[in-house]
Amino acid sequence: MSRITHIELDDRNLPPPTPEIEQERRVAMFDLMEENSFTLPKRDDRVVPEGPYKVGLSIREKRLVFDIRTEDGAEATTFLLSLGPFRQVVKDYFAICKSYFDAVKNLPPAQIETIDMARRGIHDEGARVLVERLEGKAIVDHDTARRLFTLICVLHFGG
């Protein structure tokens, strides 16, 4: 399997993130660079550049854009995904994250753990949706999908 060696979020036109969102972003990017699995599958008779890859993520015209380049910066592929399938799970994820951040300040550990379990479940659902949407475009493992989903949420937060 190949991997991502660099990821860049194009958040130039987005409002500044909250401290909590910024922390989620930093953790997801760090974890993604530490360990990930990302491969471009062979398609028809087209040559697919082998990784590792540099990935640019952005939102343009209500679409999620993956700009994939090789290590030397040569274009590998670009694909766009509709944000529609992500809307509800992103909304649910932000709602549960808000509950979690509020709980950490005020609730006992048992209640925080319950909310965190729900948060992980929604996060897993977002990763599942991403894997489905990437079918035929890119192959990622579950942990990579979770981390990419977090970054999609960060972009979605501002968009």
Short mmCIF file of C-alpha atoms in Angstrom, two decimals:
data_model
loop_
_atom_site.label_atom_id
_atom_site.label_comp_id
_atom_site.label_asym_id
_atom_site.label_seq_id
_atom_site.Cartn_x
_atom_site.Cartn_y
_atom_site.Cartn_z
CA MET A 1 0.00 0.00 0.00
CA SER A 2 1.06 3.56 -0.66
CA ARG A 3 0.62 6.51 1.64
CA ILE A 4 0.12 10.24 2.05
CA THR A 5 3.30 12.10 2.98
CA HIS A 6 1.88 15.62 2.94
CA ILE A 7 -1.63 17.01 3.32
CA GLU A 8 -2.76 20.56 2.85
CA LEU A 9 -6.16 22.04 3.63
CA ASP A 10 -7.23 24.99 1.54
CA ASP A 11 -9.06 26.99 4.17
CA ARG A 12 -8.20 30.44 2.81
CA ASN A 13 -11.81 31.51 2.37
CA LEU A 14 -13.10 30.00 5.61
CA PRO A 15 -13.70 31.78 8.90
CA PRO A 16 -11.11 31.13 11.62
CA PRO A 17 -11.76 27.84 13.40
CA THR A 18 -12.67 27.64 17.07
CA PRO A 19 -9.88 26.41 19.37
CA GLU A 20 -11.61 23.01 19.58
CA ILE A 21 -11.84 22.68 15.79
CA GLU A 22 -8.21 23.74 15.43
CA GLN A 23 -7.19 21.08 17.96
CA GLU A 24 -9.17 18.41 16.06
CA ARG A 25 -7.39 19.48 12.88
CA ARG A 26 -3.91 19.35 14.43
CA VAL A 27 -4.49 15.90 15.93
CA ALA A 28 -5.97 14.49 12.70
CA MET A 29 -3.10 15.84 10.60
CA PHE A 30 -0.46 14.58 13.01
CA ASP A 31 -2.06 11.12 13.24
CA LEU A 32 -2.50 10.98 9.47
CA MET A 33 1.17 11.73 8.85
CA GLU A 34 2.23 9.17 11.45
CA GLU A 35 0.27 6.34 9.88
CA ASN A 36 -1.98 6.09 6.84
CA SER A 37 -2.77 3.98 3.82
CA PHE A 38 -3.73 5.66 0.54
CA THR A 39 -3.57 4.08 -2.90
CA LEU A 40 -4.86 5.14 -6.29
CA PRO A 41 -6.35 2.09 -8.00
CA LYS A 42 -5.64 1.17 -11.60
CA ARG A 43 -8.46 2.42 -13.85
CA ASP A 44 -9.05 1.04 -17.33
CA ASP A 45 -5.81 1.35 -19.27
CA ARG A 46 -4.64 4.62 -17.67
CA VAL A 47 -1.28 4.74 -15.97
CA VAL A 48 -1.65 5.57 -12.30
CA PRO A 49 1.39 7.17 -10.67
CA GLU A 50 2.58 5.29 -7.64
CA GLY A 51 2.77 6.98 -4.28
CA PRO A 52 3.63 8.30 -1.88
CA TYR A 53 1.29 11.21 -2.46
CA LYS A 54 0.75 14.82 -1.51
CA VAL A 55 -2.95 15.53 -1.00
CA GLY A 56 -4.71 18.87 -1.18
CA LEU A 57 -8.24 19.06 0.25
CA SER A 58 -10.57 21.93 -0.46
CA ILE A 59 -14.21 22.77 -0.98
CA ARG A 60 -15.12 24.38 -4.28
CA GLU A 61 -18.63 24.98 -5.56
CA LYS A 62 -20.09 22.78 -2.80
CA ARG A 63 -17.85 19.87 -3.74
CA LEU A 64 -15.01 18.28 -1.85
CA VAL A 65 -11.88 18.40 -3.99
CA PHE A 66 -9.02 15.92 -3.65
CA ASP A 67 -5.94 17.17 -5.51
CA ILE A 68 -3.50 14.26 -5.57
CA ARG A 69 0.14 14.77 -6.54
CA THR A 70 3.23 12.63 -6.48
CA GLU A 71 6.10 13.35 -4.10
CA ASP A 72 7.81 15.47 -6.77
CA GLY A 73 4.65 17.56 -7.25
CA ALA A 74 3.47 16.05 -10.54
CA GLU A 75 -0.30 15.81 -10.88
CA ALA A 76 -1.55 12.27 -10.22
CA THR A 77 -5.31 12.94 -10.32
CA THR A 78 -8.01 15.25 -9.09
CA PHE A 79 -11.45 14.10 -8.09
CA LEU A 80 -14.50 15.84 -6.72
CA LEU A 81 -17.02 14.41 -4.29
CA SER A 82 -20.48 15.75 -3.60
CA LEU A 83 -20.83 17.04 -0.06
CA GLY A 84 -24.46 15.90 0.09
CA PRO A 85 -23.77 12.41 1.47
CA PHE A 86 -21.63 13.96 4.23
CA ARG A 87 -24.01 16.68 5.39
CA GLN A 88 -26.00 14.78 8.02
CA VAL A 89 -23.06 12.89 9.49
CA VAL A 90 -20.97 16.09 9.66
CA LYS A 91 -23.87 17.87 11.37
CA ASP A 92 -24.24 14.99 13.84
CA TYR A 93 -20.49 14.92 14.42
CA PHE A 94 -20.33 18.64 15.26
CA ALA A 95 -23.33 18.33 17.58
CA ILE A 96 -21.81 15.42 19.50
CA CYS A 97 -18.40 17.14 19.59
CA LYS A 98 -20.01 20.23 21.12
CA SER A 99 -21.67 18.01 23.73
CA TYR A 100 -18.35 16.31 24.38
CA PHE A 101 -16.40 19.58 24.76
CA ASP A 102 -19.10 20.91 27.13
CA ALA A 103 -19.14 17.61 29.09
CA VAL A 104 -15.38 17.66 29.60
CA LYS A 105 -15.79 20.96 31.46
CA ASN A 106 -18.74 19.96 33.65
CA LEU A 107 -19.61 16.27 33.83
CA PRO A 108 -18.19 13.26 35.67
CA PRO A 109 -15.94 10.81 33.76
CA ALA A 110 -18.66 8.17 33.27
CA GLN A 111 -20.90 10.60 31.40
CA ILE A 112 -17.97 11.93 29.37
CA GLU A 113 -17.11 8.36 28.36
CA THR A 114 -20.68 7.73 27.18
CA ILE A 115 -20.65 10.85 25.02
CA ASP A 116 -17.20 9.95 23.69
CA MET A 117 -18.45 6.50 22.66
CA ALA A 118 -21.27 8.15 20.70
CA ARG A 119 -18.77 10.54 19.15
CA ARG A 120 -16.58 7.64 18.01
CA GLY A 121 -19.63 5.91 16.53
CA ILE A 122 -20.55 8.96 14.45
CA HIS A 123 -16.90 9.36 13.46
CA ASP A 124 -16.89 5.74 12.25
CA GLU A 125 -20.03 6.42 10.23
CA GLY A 126 -18.34 9.41 8.58
CA ALA A 127 -15.33 7.24 7.73
CA ARG A 128 -17.66 4.62 6.23
CA VAL A 129 -19.36 7.24 4.04
CA LEU A 130 -15.96 8.50 2.90
CA VAL A 131 -14.76 5.01 1.97
CA GLU A 132 -17.97 4.52 -0.06
CA ARG A 133 -17.52 7.86 -1.84
CA LEU A 134 -13.88 7.10 -2.63
CA GLU A 135 -14.71 3.75 -4.23
CA GLY A 136 -12.93 3.48 -7.58
CA LYS A 137 -10.97 6.68 -6.88
CA ALA A 138 -8.77 5.86 -3.88
CA ILE A 139 -8.31 3.00 -1.45
CA VAL A 140 -7.89 3.92 2.21
CA ASP A 141 -7.95 1.93 5.43
CA HIS A 142 -10.40 2.66 8.24
CA ASP A 143 -8.02 4.79 10.34
CA THR A 144 -7.02 6.89 7.33
CA ALA A 145 -10.69 7.39 6.46
CA ARG A 146 -11.41 8.53 10.04
CA ARG A 147 -8.61 11.08 9.94
CA LEU A 148 -9.61 12.35 6.51
CA PHE A 149 -13.22 12.60 7.70
CA THR A 150 -12.05 14.85 10.56
CA LEU A 151 -10.30 17.11 8.04
CA ILE A 152 -13.43 17.17 5.86
CA CYS A 153 -15.36 18.28 8.95
CA VAL A 154 -12.85 21.06 9.55
CA LEU A 155 -13.37 22.28 5.98
CA HIS A 156 -17.12 21.80 6.25
CA PHE A 157 -17.17 23.83 9.48
CA GLY A 158 -16.12 26.91 7.59
CA GLY A 159 -17.95 26.10 4.38
#
